[in-house]
């Protein structure tokens, strides 16, 4: 056996790719603990310290840890990179961001970003009436944009126009042509001049998973004919100055910067055309799509992106500048560039903590291989011999023999020719053979598994059972294969000796994770530690965008507990707020039941059981007390 070299923190950093995806907000600390550095200062806070604090307050896991300071830093970063690009290229216009709140409508997210963004004129974007109602209550800079996207009815438009009348910089984006008449009609009724944005269907497309959001078949936006009709209609009403914004959005998580440039050019060209037509338009909104490098590979893979925020800003500003120059726009006509980055602003701030409850797996044998019994089936004896004979020279042949033996064993069992005892031994032998084959291959070449045995590592992987619901906490992993970086929160100074997949506690076999980030590919297992008698937690990172608000109540597992943490320059931290997750009662009532009626029904049943003499009165009381306690309890395992 090869002697193992010392395992260092930098090995762990490489293994989990931490510095590739962490954006500087997370790192491995000296004791092998995963630390957060939300202000990028030199002192970090161990996530396990935060967890211990929460547990000491008698609260339960799973838990989301939020760092509002990361949100603040993200919005500042956005303005910093656009500011730098504007300076570098001498762009004569300005930059203004808006947060599309659909990415995460949680109070801490919206309020933190609105407050941090106020001096920057950072705005908000609402895609529904409810979102607009929420945005209108935020304290924003008077020049900050409040963009209203999405399909609209009279109520939506009226709310937006009243807010305009109150002095808010509200822009109503037309998603389809017929919305224009609605806006003009209600503007008259309310007595205010509307500020209108036109969403234009670019023929350019993004790249990555949301490619379909752009192009001619896009769900939203006006085509060229419709855009011209808007111009003509507004001119006829002598309202050409009401069209203030050209808007486009070619999709989320744009992986390829070249596609971004092409789309921005087309948008800027259209802006210049509108100027040519005599429209004094002023904002060019290039939408969202600034990507998050979830796997840290810096590639055009769907979980990554081949550019940084700084490169994005530089390319957007440069493309607009060049297009305006070529169109010979006067300097004062150059647009204020607007972006609607949601994912890139919110993803980093939240970490989901998964407590590992238990581990199961095909190579979890109870002790060493026991001796066989004398009259066991010959097939079992053959398998014993295979196990003993495996070498680097013959593993391939012997493994395929073992596969055949296993199949034959199951046929014999079905026909009644093999006992349950023999079957159990045969299955154990097969798993031991597979494990030994894998060890043999890895000892020869740790980095490569032959193609025909490619499935072996996944087949032999342990299942780490974690206290969470995939459907509540990470629905995008289930629905669209989104990848999130995952790492143990402790023992990062210790070589992980196992490989595992993650399973949740729902009664749904889809509630599992078998795809993990990798620099070159996607891994089917995650390197993990053998459990000892200490708690073992996994952190799921970059889950603050979309995930956080899309969750569903499968098996009635509700929203998880949350804690908000701020860290000062000395590395001292404060638990600002603890937000309790949903209680069983809330989940049950969400399905149309009334909790008091459920209690009453159970009470009747208990009384009937007492009458029949099945239980005593005191026992009945104990049970009812327990029942009522569970109704107000956390939905996860405690
Ligand atoms: C969803 C959406 C966004 C946000 O996209 P991100 O990829 O999160 O930046 C921006 N604008 C519009 C119109 C959207 O629908």
mmCIF file of N, CA, C and O and ligand atoms in Angstrom, residues 100 102-103 125 149 199 247 249 251-253 287-290 340-344 546, ligand 1:
data_model
loop_
_atom_site.group_PDB
_atom_site.id
_atom_site.type_symbol
_atom_site.label_atom_id
_atom_site.label_comp_id
_atom_site.label_asym_id
_atom_site.label_seq_id
_atom_site.Cartn_x
_atom_site.Cartn_y
_atom_site.Cartn_z
ATOM 1 N N UNK A 100 -34.057 42.613 -9.570
ATOM 2 C CA UNK A 100 -35.315 41.937 -9.910
ATOM 3 C C UNK A 100 -35.703 41.096 -8.695
ATOM 4 O O UNK A 100 -35.065 40.077 -8.430
ATOM 5 N N UNK A 102 -37.786 39.006 -7.936
ATOM 6 C CA UNK A 102 -38.198 37.600 -8.059
ATOM 7 C C UNK A 102 -37.076 36.639 -7.679
ATOM 8 O O UNK A 102 -37.318 35.511 -7.294
ATOM 9 N N UNK A 103 -35.829 37.102 -7.763
ATOM 10 C CA UNK A 103 -34.696 36.240 -7.435
ATOM 11 C C UNK A 103 -34.690 35.874 -5.950
ATOM 12 O O UNK A 103 -34.199 34.814 -5.560
ATOM 13 N N UNK A 125 -37.002 45.915 -9.271
ATOM 14 C CA UNK A 125 -37.852 45.518 -10.383
ATOM 15 C C UNK A 125 -38.904 44.539 -9.879
ATOM 16 O O UNK A 125 -38.588 43.572 -9.202
ATOM 17 N N UNK A 149 -42.170 44.947 -14.630
ATOM 18 C CA UNK A 149 -42.151 43.988 -15.735
ATOM 19 C C UNK A 149 -43.294 42.999 -15.573
ATOM 20 O O UNK A 149 -44.063 43.078 -14.621
ATOM 21 N N UNK A 199 -39.990 46.453 -23.915
ATOM 22 C CA UNK A 199 -39.132 45.274 -23.952
ATOM 23 C C UNK A 199 -39.038 44.801 -25.391
ATOM 24 O O UNK A 199 -40.057 44.549 -26.034
ATOM 25 N N UNK A 247 -35.746 48.013 -23.084
ATOM 26 C CA UNK A 247 -35.412 46.919 -22.185
ATOM 27 C C UNK A 247 -35.220 45.630 -22.968
ATOM 28 O O UNK A 247 -35.927 45.379 -23.945
ATOM 29 N N UNK A 249 -33.734 41.309 -22.259
ATOM 30 C CA UNK A 249 -33.216 40.333 -21.293
ATOM 31 C C UNK A 249 -33.096 39.015 -22.045
ATOM 32 O O UNK A 249 -34.098 38.478 -22.495
ATOM 33 N N UNK A 251 -31.819 36.146 -20.934
ATOM 34 C CA UNK A 251 -31.796 34.919 -20.136
ATOM 35 C C UNK A 251 -30.903 35.045 -18.923
ATOM 36 O O UNK A 251 -30.074 35.950 -18.825
ATOM 37 N N UNK A 252 -31.091 34.111 -18.010
ATOM 38 C CA UNK A 252 -30.334 34.083 -16.767
ATOM 39 C C UNK A 252 -29.057 33.261 -16.973
ATOM 40 O O UNK A 252 -28.970 32.472 -17.914
ATOM 41 N N UNK A 253 -28.092 33.460 -16.075
ATOM 42 C CA UNK A 253 -26.863 32.642 -16.079
ATOM 43 C C UNK A 253 -26.288 32.537 -17.495
ATOM 44 O O UNK A 253 -26.167 31.449 -18.062
ATOM 45 N N UNK A 287 -31.000 44.102 -18.939
ATOM 46 C CA UNK A 287 -31.555 42.932 -18.260
ATOM 47 C C UNK A 287 -30.604 42.269 -17.288
ATOM 48 O O UNK A 287 -29.605 42.851 -16.856
ATOM 49 N N UNK A 288 -30.926 41.029 -16.947
ATOM 50 C CA UNK A 288 -30.098 40.275 -15.997
ATOM 51 C C UNK A 288 -29.156 39.353 -16.741
ATOM 52 O O UNK A 288 -28.792 39.628 -17.880
ATOM 53 N N UNK A 289 -28.776 38.271 -16.088
ATOM 54 C CA UNK A 289 -27.965 37.264 -16.770
ATOM 55 C C UNK A 289 -26.524 37.190 -16.332
ATOM 56 O O UNK A 289 -25.834 36.226 -16.656
ATOM 57 N N UNK A 290 -26.065 38.222 -15.595
ATOM 58 C CA UNK A 290 -24.690 38.149 -15.081
ATOM 59 C C UNK A 290 -24.587 36.852 -14.268
ATOM 60 O O UNK A 290 -25.334 36.640 -13.322
ATOM 61 N N UNK A 340 -30.186 44.414 -14.606
ATOM 62 C CA UNK A 340 -31.107 43.794 -13.640
ATOM 63 C C UNK A 340 -30.511 42.489 -13.126
ATOM 64 O O UNK A 340 -31.133 41.439 -13.213
ATOM 65 N N UNK A 341 -29.293 42.541 -12.619
ATOM 66 C CA UNK A 341 -28.653 41.314 -12.148
ATOM 67 C C UNK A 341 -29.294 40.859 -10.854
ATOM 68 O O UNK A 341 -29.282 41.601 -9.878
ATOM 69 N N UNK A 342 -29.844 39.673 -10.854
ATOM 70 C CA UNK A 342 -30.446 39.141 -9.644
ATOM 71 C C UNK A 342 -29.553 38.082 -9.022
ATOM 72 O O UNK A 342 -29.112 38.194 -7.869
ATOM 73 N N UNK A 343 -29.267 37.072 -9.815
ATOM 74 C CA UNK A 343 -28.469 35.944 -9.348
ATOM 75 C C UNK A 343 -27.117 36.379 -8.782
ATOM 76 O O UNK A 343 -26.727 35.962 -7.689
ATOM 77 N N UNK A 344 -26.422 37.232 -9.537
ATOM 78 C CA UNK A 344 -25.062 37.605 -9.137
ATOM 79 C C UNK A 344 -25.047 38.432 -7.853
ATOM 80 O O UNK A 344 -24.042 38.485 -7.155
ATOM 81 N N UNK A 546 -33.009 32.399 -6.302
ATOM 82 C CA UNK A 546 -34.104 31.539 -6.769
ATOM 83 C C UNK A 546 -34.440 30.395 -5.809
ATOM 84 O O UNK A 546 -35.567 30.295 -5.308
HETATM 85 C C1 LIG B 1 -35.256 36.945 -14.084
HETATM 86 C C2 LIG B 1 -34.986 38.224 -14.708
HETATM 87 C C3 LIG B 1 -33.831 38.935 -14.373
HETATM 88 C C4 LIG B 1 -32.769 38.394 -13.455
HETATM 89 O O1 LIG B 1 -31.859 37.581 -14.102
HETATM 90 P P1 LIG B 1 -30.543 37.091 -13.336
HETATM 91 O O2 LIG B 1 -29.998 36.049 -14.203
HETATM 92 O O3 LIG B 1 -30.963 36.618 -12.015
HETATM 93 O O4 LIG B 1 -29.629 38.259 -13.256
HETATM 94 C C5 LIG B 1 -33.660 40.175 -14.920
HETATM 95 N N1 LIG B 1 -34.571 40.702 -15.760
HETATM 96 C C6 LIG B 1 -35.696 40.039 -16.118
HETATM 97 C C7 LIG B 1 -36.656 40.663 -17.043
HETATM 98 C C8 LIG B 1 -35.926 38.783 -15.612
HETATM 99 O O5 LIG B 1 -37.026 38.126 -15.981
#
